[in-house]
CSV table of C-alpha atoms in Angstrom, one decimal:
chain,number,residue,atom,x,y,z
A,1,UNK,CA,0.0,0.0,0.0
A,2,UNK,CA,1.5,3.3,-1.0
A,3,UNK,CA,1.8,6.0,1.7
A,4,UNK,CA,-0.8,8.2,0.1
A,5,UNK,CA,-3.3,5.3,0.1
A,6,UNK,CA,-3.2,4.9,3.9
A,7,UNK,CA,-6.7,5.2,5.5
A,8,UNK,CA,-7.5,8.8,6.3
A,9,UNK,CA,-11.3,8.7,6.9
A,10,UNK,CA,-11.7,5.7,9.1
A,11,UNK,CA,-11.2,5.3,12.9
A,12,UNK,CA,-7.7,3.7,13.3
A,13,UNK,CA,-6.6,1.2,16.0
A,14,UNK,CA,-2.9,1.5,15.7
A,15,UNK,CA,-0.8,-1.5,16.9
A,16,UNK,CA,2.8,-0.7,17.4
A,17,UNK,CA,4.7,-4.0,16.9
A,18,UNK,CA,3.8,-7.2,15.0
A,19,UNK,CA,5.1,-9.7,17.5
A,20,UNK,CA,3.2,-12.0,19.8
A,21,UNK,CA,0.8,-9.3,21.1
A,22,UNK,CA,0.5,-7.3,17.9
A,23,UNK,CA,-0.1,-10.3,15.6
A,24,UNK,CA,-2.5,-12.1,18.0
A,25,UNK,CA,-4.5,-8.9,18.6
A,26,UNK,CA,-4.6,-8.0,15.0
A,27,UNK,CA,-5.9,-11.5,14.1
A,28,UNK,CA,-8.6,-11.3,16.8
A,29,UNK,CA,-9.8,-7.8,15.8
A,30,UNK,CA,-9.1,-7.2,12.1
A,31,UNK,CA,-12.4,-8.5,10.8
A,32,UNK,CA,-14.7,-7.1,13.5
A,33,UNK,CA,-13.1,-3.6,13.3
A,34,UNK,CA,-13.2,-3.6,9.5
A,35,UNK,CA,-16.9,-4.5,9.6
A,36,UNK,CA,-17.6,-1.7,12.0
A,37,UNK,CA,-16.1,0.8,9.6
A,38,UNK,CA,-12.6,1.1,11.2
A,39,UNK,CA,-9.2,-0.1,10.4
A,40,UNK,CA,-6.5,-2.0,12.3
A,41,UNK,CA,-3.0,-0.7,11.4
A,42,UNK,CA,0.1,-2.7,12.3
A,43,UNK,CA,3.5,-1.0,12.2
A,44,UNK,CA,6.6,-3.1,12.4
A,45,UNK,CA,9.9,-3.1,10.5
A,46,UNK,CA,9.7,-6.8,9.9
A,47,UNK,CA,6.9,-8.3,7.7
A,48,UNK,CA,6.5,-11.2,10.0
A,49,UNK,CA,6.1,-12.4,13.6
A,50,UNK,CA,9.1,-14.4,15.0
A,51,UNK,CA,8.2,-17.4,17.2
A,52,UNK,CA,11.2,-16.8,19.6
A,53,UNK,CA,11.1,-20.2,21.3
A,54,UNK,CA,12.1,-21.8,18.0
A,55,UNK,CA,15.3,-19.7,17.6
A,56,UNK,CA,17.5,-22.4,19.2
A,57,UNK,CA,15.9,-25.0,16.9
A,58,UNK,CA,16.6,-22.9,13.9
A,59,UNK,CA,20.2,-22.3,15.0
A,60,UNK,CA,20.6,-26.1,15.3
A,61,UNK,CA,18.9,-26.8,12.0
A,62,UNK,CA,15.9,-28.7,13.4
A,63,UNK,CA,13.5,-26.5,11.5
A,64,UNK,CA,13.9,-24.1,8.7
A,65,UNK,CA,14.0,-20.4,9.4
A,66,UNK,CA,10.9,-19.5,7.5
A,67,UNK,CA,8.9,-22.0,9.5
A,68,UNK,CA,9.7,-20.1,12.7
A,69,UNK,CA,8.2,-16.9,11.4
A,70,UNK,CA,4.5,-16.1,10.6
A,71,UNK,CA,4.1,-13.6,7.7
A,72,UNK,CA,1.8,-10.6,8.3
A,73,UNK,CA,0.5,-10.1,4.8
A,74,UNK,CA,-0.5,-13.8,4.5
A,75,UNK,CA,-2.4,-13.9,7.8
A,76,UNK,CA,-3.5,-10.3,8.4
A,77,UNK,CA,-5.3,-9.6,5.2
A,78,UNK,CA,-7.8,-7.2,6.7
A,79,UNK,CA,-5.2,-5.0,8.3
A,80,UNK,CA,-3.3,-2.0,7.1
A,81,UNK,CA,0.4,-3.0,7.3
A,82,UNK,CA,3.2,-0.5,7.4
A,83,UNK,CA,6.9,-1.6,7.2
A,84,UNK,CA,8.5,0.9,9.5
A,85,UNK,CA,9.6,1.8,13.0
A,86,UNK,CA,7.7,4.1,15.4
A,87,UNK,CA,10.2,6.8,16.5
A,88,UNK,CA,8.0,8.7,18.9
A,89,UNK,CA,4.4,8.9,20.2
A,90,UNK,CA,2.4,12.0,20.9
A,91,UNK,CA,-0.7,10.6,22.6
A,92,UNK,CA,-2.0,14.0,23.6
A,93,UNK,CA,-2.5,14.7,19.8
A,94,UNK,CA,-3.0,11.0,18.9
A,95,UNK,CA,-0.1,10.9,16.4
A,96,UNK,CA,3.0,8.8,16.0
A,97,UNK,CA,6.1,9.5,14.0
A,98,UNK,CA,7.2,6.6,11.7
A,99,UNK,CA,10.4,6.0,9.9
A,100,UNK,CA,10.1,3.7,6.9
A,101,UNK,CA,12.4,0.8,6.4
A,102,UNK,CA,15.6,1.0,4.3
A,103,UNK,CA,15.8,4.8,4.3
A,104,UNK,CA,12.1,5.1,3.6
A,105,UNK,CA,10.1,8.3,4.2
A,106,UNK,CA,9.5,9.7,7.7
A,107,UNK,CA,5.9,10.6,8.3
A,108,UNK,CA,3.3,11.2,11.0
A,109,UNK,CA,0.3,9.0,11.3
A,110,UNK,CA,-2.8,9.9,13.2
A,111,UNK,CA,-4.8,7.3,15.3
A,112,UNK,CA,-7.8,7.0,17.5
A,113,UNK,CA,-6.6,4.2,19.8
A,114,UNK,CA,-3.1,2.9,20.2
A,115,UNK,CA,-1.7,-0.5,21.4
A,116,UNK,CA,2.0,-0.5,22.6
A,117,UNK,CA,3.2,-4.0,21.6
A,118,UNK,CA,6.8,-3.3,20.7
A,119,UNK,CA,8.2,-6.2,22.6
A,120,UNK,CA,11.8,-6.2,23.8
A,121,UNK,CA,15.4,-6.0,22.6
A,122,UNK,CA,18.6,-7.7,23.8
A,123,UNK,CA,19.9,-6.2,27.0
A,124,UNK,CA,23.7,-5.6,26.9
A,125,UNK,CA,26.3,-4.0,29.1
A,126,UNK,CA,29.3,-1.8,28.3
A,127,UNK,CA,31.8,-4.7,28.2
A,128,UNK,CA,34.9,-4.1,26.1
A,129,UNK,CA,34.8,-6.0,22.9
A,130,UNK,CA,31.2,-7.3,23.3
A,131,UNK,CA,29.6,-5.2,20.5
A,132,UNK,CA,32.4,-6.2,18.1
A,133,UNK,CA,32.7,-9.9,18.7
A,134,UNK,CA,29.4,-11.2,20.1
A,135,UNK,CA,26.1,-12.3,18.5
A,136,UNK,CA,22.7,-12.4,20.1
A,137,UNK,CA,19.8,-14.9,19.7
A,138,UNK,CA,16.8,-12.6,19.5
A,139,UNK,CA,16.1,-12.5,15.8
A,140,UNK,CA,15.7,-15.1,13.1
A,141,UNK,CA,18.6,-13.6,11.2
A,142,UNK,CA,20.9,-14.2,14.2
A,143,UNK,CA,19.7,-17.8,14.5
A,144,UNK,CA,20.5,-18.5,10.8
A,145,UNK,CA,23.8,-16.8,10.9
A,146,UNK,CA,24.8,-18.6,14.1
A,147,UNK,CA,24.0,-22.0,12.7
A,148,UNK,CA,26.2,-21.4,9.6
A,149,UNK,CA,29.0,-19.8,11.5
A,150,UNK,CA,29.3,-22.7,14.0
A,151,UNK,CA,29.3,-25.3,11.1
A,152,UNK,CA,31.9,-23.2,9.2
A,153,UNK,CA,34.1,-23.0,12.4
A,154,UNK,CA,34.1,-26.8,12.5
A,155,UNK,CA,35.1,-27.1,8.9
A,156,UNK,CA,37.9,-24.5,9.3
A,157,UNK,CA,39.2,-26.3,12.4
A,158,UNK,CA,39.4,-29.6,10.5
A,159,UNK,CA,41.8,-28.0,8.0
A,160,UNK,CA,44.3,-26.3,10.2
A,161,UNK,CA,47.5,-27.7,11.8
A,162,UNK,CA,47.7,-24.7,14.2
A,163,UNK,CA,46.5,-26.1,17.5
A,164,UNK,CA,45.8,-22.6,18.9
A,165,UNK,CA,43.6,-21.7,15.9
A,166,UNK,CA,41.9,-25.0,16.1
A,167,UNK,CA,41.0,-24.5,19.8
A,168,UNK,CA,39.8,-21.0,19.1
A,169,UNK,CA,37.6,-22.2,16.2
A,170,UNK,CA,36.1,-25.0,18.3
A,171,UNK,CA,35.5,-23.0,21.5
A,172,UNK,CA,31.9,-21.8,21.7
A,173,UNK,CA,30.8,-19.6,24.6
A,174,UNK,CA,27.2,-18.8,25.6
A,175,UNK,CA,26.6,-16.0,28.1
A,176,UNK,CA,23.3,-16.2,30.0
A,177,UNK,CA,21.8,-19.2,31.9
A,178,UNK,CA,18.1,-18.4,31.3
A,179,UNK,CA,15.9,-20.5,29.0
A,180,UNK,CA,17.4,-18.9,25.9
A,181,UNK,CA,21.0,-19.6,26.8
A,182,UNK,CA,20.4,-23.1,28.1
A,183,UNK,CA,18.4,-24.1,25.0
A,184,UNK,CA,21.0,-22.4,22.7
A,185,UNK,CA,24.0,-24.2,24.2
A,186,UNK,CA,22.1,-27.6,24.4
A,187,UNK,CA,20.9,-27.4,20.8
A,188,UNK,CA,24.2,-26.1,19.4
A,189,UNK,CA,26.3,-28.7,21.2
A,190,UNK,CA,24.1,-31.4,19.9
A,191,UNK,CA,24.4,-30.1,16.3
A,192,UNK,CA,28.2,-29.6,16.6
A,193,UNK,CA,28.6,-33.1,18.0
A,194,UNK,CA,26.9,-34.6,15.0
A,195,UNK,CA,28.8,-32.5,12.6
A,196,UNK,CA,32.2,-33.5,14.1
A,197,UNK,CA,31.2,-37.2,14.1
A,198,UNK,CA,30.8,-36.8,10.3
A,199,UNK,CA,34.2,-35.3,9.9
A,200,UNK,CA,37.0,-37.8,10.1
A,201,UNK,CA,39.6,-35.1,10.8
A,202,UNK,CA,38.1,-34.2,14.2
A,203,UNK,CA,37.0,-35.8,17.4
A,204,UNK,CA,34.1,-34.8,19.6
A,205,UNK,CA,36.6,-34.2,22.4
A,206,UNK,CA,38.0,-31.3,20.3
A,207,UNK,CA,34.8,-29.3,20.9
A,208,UNK,CA,34.6,-27.0,23.9
A,209,UNK,CA,31.3,-25.5,24.9
A,210,UNK,CA,31.2,-23.0,27.9
A,211,UNK,CA,28.1,-21.6,29.6
A,212,UNK,CA,28.7,-18.4,31.6
A,213,UNK,CA,26.0,-17.4,34.2
A,214,UNK,CA,26.4,-14.5,36.7
A,215,UNK,CA,23.9,-16.0,39.2
A,216,UNK,CA,24.4,-19.0,41.3
A,217,UNK,CA,21.8,-21.1,39.4
A,218,UNK,CA,20.3,-21.4,35.9
A,219,UNK,CA,16.7,-21.3,34.6
A,220,UNK,CA,14.8,-19.5,37.3
A,221,UNK,CA,11.6,-20.6,35.6
A,222,UNK,CA,12.0,-24.2,36.9
A,223,UNK,CA,12.6,-25.5,40.4
A,224,UNK,CA,16.1,-25.4,41.8
A,225,UNK,CA,16.3,-29.2,41.9
A,226,UNK,CA,15.5,-29.4,38.1
A,227,UNK,CA,18.0,-26.6,37.4
A,228,UNK,CA,20.7,-28.6,39.2
A,229,UNK,CA,19.8,-31.7,37.2
A,230,UNK,CA,20.1,-29.7,34.0
A,231,UNK,CA,23.6,-28.5,35.0
A,232,UNK,CA,24.6,-32.1,35.8
A,233,UNK,CA,23.3,-33.2,32.4
A,234,UNK,CA,25.1,-30.5,30.5
A,235,UNK,CA,28.3,-31.3,32.3
A,236,UNK,CA,27.9,-35.0,31.5
A,237,UNK,CA,27.9,-33.9,27.9
A,238,UNK,CA,31.2,-32.1,28.4
A,239,UNK,CA,29.7,-28.6,28.5
A,240,UNK,CA,31.5,-26.4,31.1
A,241,UNK,CA,28.9,-24.6,33.3
A,242,UNK,CA,30.4,-21.6,35.1
A,243,UNK,CA,28.1,-20.2,37.7
A,244,UNK,CA,28.6,-17.0,39.7
A,245,UNK,CA,30.8,-16.0,36.7
A,246,UNK,CA,30.5,-13.0,34.4
A,247,UNK,CA,32.1,-11.7,31.2
A,248,UNK,CA,34.7,-9.1,32.0
A,249,UNK,CA,35.9,-8.3,28.4
A,250,UNK,CA,35.9,-9.8,24.9
A,251,UNK,CA,38.5,-7.7,23.1
A,252,UNK,CA,40.3,-9.3,20.1
A,253,UNK,CA,38.4,-12.6,20.6
A,254,UNK,CA,40.0,-13.1,24.0
A,255,UNK,CA,37.2,-13.7,26.5
A,256,UNK,CA,38.1,-12.8,30.1
A,257,UNK,CA,35.9,-13.9,32.9
A,258,UNK,CA,35.4,-12.6,36.4
A,259,UNK,CA,34.1,-14.3,39.6
A,260,UNK,CA,31.0,-12.5,40.8
A,261,UNK,CA,31.5,-13.3,44.4
A,262,UNK,CA,34.9,-11.7,45.0
A,263,UNK,CA,35.5,-10.0,41.6
A,264,UNK,CA,38.6,-12.0,41.0
A,265,UNK,CA,39.7,-13.3,37.5
A,266,UNK,CA,37.9,-16.5,36.6
A,267,UNK,CA,39.9,-17.6,33.5
A,268,UNK,CA,40.3,-16.6,29.9
A,269,UNK,CA,40.1,-18.2,26.5
A,270,UNK,CA,40.2,-17.4,22.9
A,271,UNK,CA,37.1,-18.0,20.8
A,272,UNK,CA,35.6,-17.2,17.4
A,273,UNK,CA,32.0,-17.7,18.8
A,274,UNK,CA,30.6,-15.6,21.6
A,275,UNK,CA,26.8,-15.9,22.0
A,276,UNK,CA,25.0,-13.3,24.3
A,277,UNK,CA,21.7,-14.3,25.8
A,278,UNK,CA,21.9,-12.4,29.1
A,279,UNK,CA,18.4,-11.0,29.2
A,280,UNK,CA,16.1,-8.5,27.4
A,281,UNK,CA,14.8,-5.0,28.0
A,282,UNK,CA,11.7,-3.2,26.8
A,283,UNK,CA,12.0,-1.6,23.4
A,284,UNK,CA,13.4,1.9,24.0
A,285,UNK,CA,11.1,3.9,21.6
A,286,UNK,CA,8.5,4.4,24.4
A,287,UNK,CA,10.9,6.7,26.1
A,288,UNK,CA,10.1,9.1,23.3
A,289,UNK,CA,6.5,9.4,24.2
A,290,UNK,CA,4.1,11.1,26.6
A,291,UNK,CA,2.9,7.8,28.1
A,292,UNK,CA,3.9,6.8,31.6
A,293,UNK,CA,7.0,4.6,31.8
A,294,UNK,CA,8.5,2.8,34.9
A,295,UNK,CA,12.1,2.8,36.0
A,296,UNK,CA,12.8,-0.2,33.8
A,297,UNK,CA,11.6,1.5,30.7
A,298,UNK,CA,8.3,-0.4,30.5
A,299,UNK,CA,4.9,1.2,29.8
A,300,UNK,CA,2.8,1.2,32.9
A,301,UNK,CA,-0.3,-0.8,32.5
A,302,UNK,CA,-3.2,-1.9,34.6
A,303,UNK,CA,-4.5,-5.4,35.0
A,304,UNK,CA,-7.1,-4.6,32.3
A,305,UNK,CA,-4.2,-3.7,30.0
A,306,UNK,CA,-5.0,-0.1,29.7
A,307,UNK,CA,-2.0,2.2,29.9
A,308,UNK,CA,-2.3,3.6,33.4
A,309,UNK,CA,-0.6,6.7,35.0
A,310,UNK,CA,-0.7,8.2,38.4
A,311,UNK,CA,-4.2,9.5,37.8
A,312,UNK,CA,-5.6,6.3,36.5
A,313,UNK,CA,-6.2,4.8,33.0
A,314,UNK,CA,-5.3,6.8,29.9
A,315,UNK,CA,-8.1,6.9,27.4
A,316,UNK,CA,-7.3,5.2,24.0
A,317,UNK,CA,-4.0,3.7,25.1
A,318,UNK,CA,-3.3,0.0,25.7
A,319,UNK,CA,-0.1,-2.0,26.4
A,320,UNK,CA,0.9,-5.7,26.8
A,321,UNK,CA,3.8,-8.1,26.4
A,322,UNK,CA,7.5,-7.5,27.1
A,323,UNK,CA,7.2,-3.8,26.7
A,324,UNK,CA,4.6,-3.4,29.4
A,325,UNK,CA,4.6,-3.6,33.2
A,326,UNK,CA,1.5,-5.7,33.6
A,327,UNK,CA,0.5,-6.7,37.2
A,328,UNK,CA,0.6,-10.4,37.8
A,329,UNK,CA,-2.5,-11.0,39.8
A,330,UNK,CA,-1.3,-14.5,40.8
A,331,UNK,CA,1.4,-12.9,42.9
A,332,UNK,CA,4.0,-15.1,41.3
A,333,UNK,CA,5.7,-12.5,39.1
A,334,UNK,CA,9.0,-10.8,40.2
A,335,UNK,CA,8.2,-7.4,41.6
A,336,UNK,CA,4.5,-8.1,41.2
A,337,UNK,CA,4.6,-8.0,37.4
A,338,UNK,CA,4.2,-10.6,34.6
A,339,UNK,CA,7.5,-12.0,33.3
A,340,UNK,CA,8.4,-11.2,29.7
A,341,UNK,CA,7.6,-14.4,27.9
A,342,UNK,CA,5.4,-15.6,25.0
A,343,UNK,CA,3.0,-17.4,27.2
A,344,UNK,CA,1.9,-14.1,28.9
A,345,UNK,CA,2.1,-12.1,25.7
A,346,UNK,CA,-0.3,-14.2,23.7
A,347,UNK,CA,-2.8,-14.5,26.5
A,348,UNK,CA,-2.7,-10.8,27.3
A,349,UNK,CA,-3.4,-10.1,23.6
A,350,UNK,CA,-6.6,-12.2,23.8
A,351,UNK,CA,-7.7,-10.5,26.9
A,352,UNK,CA,-7.0,-7.1,25.4
A,353,UNK,CA,-9.0,-7.9,22.3
A,354,UNK,CA,-12.0,-8.6,24.5
A,355,UNK,CA,-11.5,-5.4,26.4
A,356,UNK,CA,-11.1,-3.2,23.4
A,357,UNK,CA,-14.4,-4.5,22.0
A,358,UNK,CA,-16.0,-4.1,25.5
A,359,UNK,CA,-15.1,-0.4,25.7
A,360,UNK,CA,-16.8,0.1,22.3
A,361,UNK,CA,-19.9,-1.7,23.5
A,362,UNK,CA,-20.0,-0.1,27.0
A,363,UNK,CA,-19.4,-3.4,28.8
A,364,UNK,CA,-17.1,-4.0,31.8
A,365,UNK,CA,-13.5,-4.8,31.3
A,366,UNK,CA,-11.8,-8.1,32.3
A,367,UNK,CA,-8.5,-8.2,34.3
A,368,UNK,CA,-5.7,-10.3,32.9
A,369,UNK,CA,-5.1,-13.4,35.1
A,370,UNK,CA,-3.0,-16.4,34.1
A,371,UNK,CA,-1.5,-18.9,36.4
A,372,UNK,CA,1.7,-20.3,34.9
A,373,UNK,CA,1.4,-24.1,34.6
A,374,UNK,CA,5.1,-24.7,34.1
A,375,UNK,CA,7.9,-24.5,31.7
A,376,UNK,CA,9.5,-26.8,29.1
A,377,UNK,CA,12.9,-26.6,27.4
A,378,UNK,CA,14.6,-28.5,24.6
A,379,UNK,CA,18.3,-29.3,25.1
A,380,UNK,CA,19.1,-31.1,21.9
A,381,UNK,CA,17.5,-34.2,20.2
A,382,UNK,CA,15.6,-36.3,22.7
A,383,UNK,CA,16.9,-34.2,25.6
A,384,UNK,CA,14.8,-31.8,27.6
A,385,UNK,CA,13.8,-30.3,31.0
A,386,UNK,CA,10.4,-29.5,32.3
A,387,UNK,CA,8.4,-28.4,35.3
A,388,UNK,CA,4.6,-28.8,34.8
A,389,UNK,CA,2.2,-28.2,37.7
A,390,UNK,CA,5.1,-28.6,40.2
A,391,UNK,CA,6.2,-31.9,38.7
A,392,UNK,CA,9.8,-32.0,37.4
A,393,UNK,CA,11.0,-34.4,34.7
A,394,UNK,CA,13.7,-34.5,32.0
A,395,UNK,CA,15.0,-36.5,29.1
A,396,UNK,CA,12.8,-37.8,26.3
A,397,UNK,CA,9.4,-37.0,28.0
A,398,UNK,CA,10.5,-33.4,28.6
A,399,UNK,CA,11.8,-33.1,25.1
A,400,UNK,CA,8.5,-34.5,23.7
A,401,UNK,CA,6.5,-32.1,25.9
A,402,UNK,CA,8.6,-29.2,24.6
A,403,UNK,CA,7.9,-30.0,21.0
A,404,UNK,CA,4.2,-30.8,21.5
A,405,UNK,CA,3.6,-27.5,23.4
A,406,UNK,CA,5.5,-25.2,21.0
A,407,UNK,CA,4.3,-27.0,17.9
A,408,UNK,CA,0.8,-26.3,19.1
A,409,UNK,CA,1.5,-22.8,20.3
A,410,UNK,CA,3.0,-21.3,17.1
A,411,UNK,CA,0.2,-19.4,15.4
A,412,UNK,CA,-1.7,-20.6,12.3
A,413,UNK,CA,-2.4,-24.1,11.1
A,414,UNK,CA,-0.1,-23.6,8.1
A,415,UNK,CA,3.0,-23.0,10.4
A,416,UNK,CA,2.1,-25.9,12.7
A,417,UNK,CA,2.1,-28.2,9.7
A,418,UNK,CA,5.4,-27.0,8.4
A,419,UNK,CA,7.1,-27.4,11.8
A,420,UNK,CA,5.8,-30.9,12.5
A,421,UNK,CA,6.6,-32.0,9.0
A,422,UNK,CA,10.2,-30.8,9.3
A,423,UNK,CA,10.6,-32.5,12.7
A,424,UNK,CA,9.4,-35.7,11.1
A,425,UNK,CA,11.7,-35.4,8.1
A,426,UNK,CA,14.7,-34.9,10.4
A,427,UNK,CA,13.8,-37.8,12.6
A,428,UNK,CA,13.5,-40.0,9.5
A,429,UNK,CA,16.7,-38.9,7.7
A,430,UNK,CA,18.8,-37.5,10.5
A,431,UNK,CA,20.0,-34.0,11.4
A,432,UNK,CA,21.2,-31.8,8.5
A,433,UNK,CA,24.6,-30.4,9.3
A,434,UNK,CA,25.2,-28.7,5.9
A,435,UNK,CA,26.3,-25.1,6.4
A,436,UNK,CA,25.8,-22.3,3.9
A,437,UNK,CA,28.9,-20.1,3.5
A,438,UNK,CA,29.0,-16.3,3.3
A,439,UNK,CA,25.5,-15.8,4.5
A,440,UNK,CA,26.7,-12.6,6.1
A,441,UNK,CA,28.0,-11.3,2.8
A,442,UNK,CA,25.9,-12.8,0.0
A,443,UNK,CA,27.3,-10.4,-2.7
A,444,UNK,CA,30.9,-11.6,-2.0
A,445,UNK,CA,31.2,-14.0,-4.9
A,446,UNK,CA,29.7,-11.5,-7.3
A,447,UNK,CA,32.0,-8.7,-6.2
A,448,UNK,CA,35.0,-10.9,-6.7
A,449,UNK,CA,33.8,-12.0,-10.2
A,450,UNK,CA,33.1,-8.4,-11.1
A,451,UNK,CA,36.7,-7.4,-10.3
A,452,UNK,CA,36.6,-6.0,-6.8
A,453,UNK,CA,40.4,-6.2,-6.1
A,454,UNK,CA,39.8,-5.6,-2.4
A,455,UNK,CA,37.6,-8.6,-2.1
A,456,UNK,CA,39.9,-10.6,-4.2
A,457,UNK,CA,42.7,-9.9,-1.9
A,458,UNK,CA,40.6,-10.9,1.1
A,459,UNK,CA,39.1,-14.0,-0.6
A,460,UNK,CA,39.6,-17.5,0.8
A,461,UNK,CA,38.5,-20.7,-0.9
């Protein structure tokens, strides 16, 4: 849709963000609001929703990248979709400033109601060398790049006689012991083990996987007993688990660690691969708004998901998901708020859809309440950890529970079929450990062929 064709004469419900909350809410409301004469507008720089729990599986090649994303235009056909990023919000005048993707035009867009659903971004710290040498695992692009990078390091290591370079190539460090970090290191180690077993110039014992966690335990979402069993399982696979340890610096591919108890040095190692999964923070664009924001940068919301300031709910403004401080009425959330995860985001979106329609019909609003039934994690093929209704279990049953739950939870029938089909194909034919080279620079071969002397000089076979 061209910019000059954006709806100008219809009441607009503007959804900022097309992730869990934005996508689910748009699906729930697009037809009803269109039939009432309004329009649902979704603004997001990406044309798809990313199902984040599948990023470790994409990084390990268990499913294809496109199966872990849900395209907006295919499934939000009754919405007005804008590929751009909201830069600021002026709710007093019901206007947002949008920057189009790829140097697209900047423009202001009016709205009648707004939903803040911008999710979260990777939380980082000013650690020397981190920005230059690390990669996150928060986007589908990062997952694809990480998979190919790890497989390429294995191939490079198999061709060198320099033991120091070999050790560096085969040392993989993951920082962060939450669900993202544990699943990432479990899946990547499993993939790397298979790849090395298929390479007769390497041994599995050449691999070195290191998990770095600043706290004294991992996976706060499960019981301490289950977390300790996961640590024991990872260590039995040869993965080094360093608790009470943090990253001190990562300059020039030399990772230096520090003991969090006494701030003493905790070792150092060279690595080509540093994966950062040490938490998330609310998307920062809401700081450029006149909406109330808490000390952690989250939009303040009530239990009914209306944006709420010191004087009560703010008319025409809603918020949910990672970007919002939503009260956890079960009392289980840290600080009294819902934790930032997909389980809450999807359910909040469904409650919000009911409440948005209720305000239009003059009906009472519903408070968001969801009691977490547990958590499941995949740690590689046939390996997992789970706590469901207070019952801990691991191994194959937990792995099956993880796949069944997330295969069911990813939106749309079409994506569910893709995911289960790919899992079935991999179980039948085995894990695919073929890496694609130069994903980070797809024009490299063309530039060399076209006579770019700089790239020719840098080129390796």
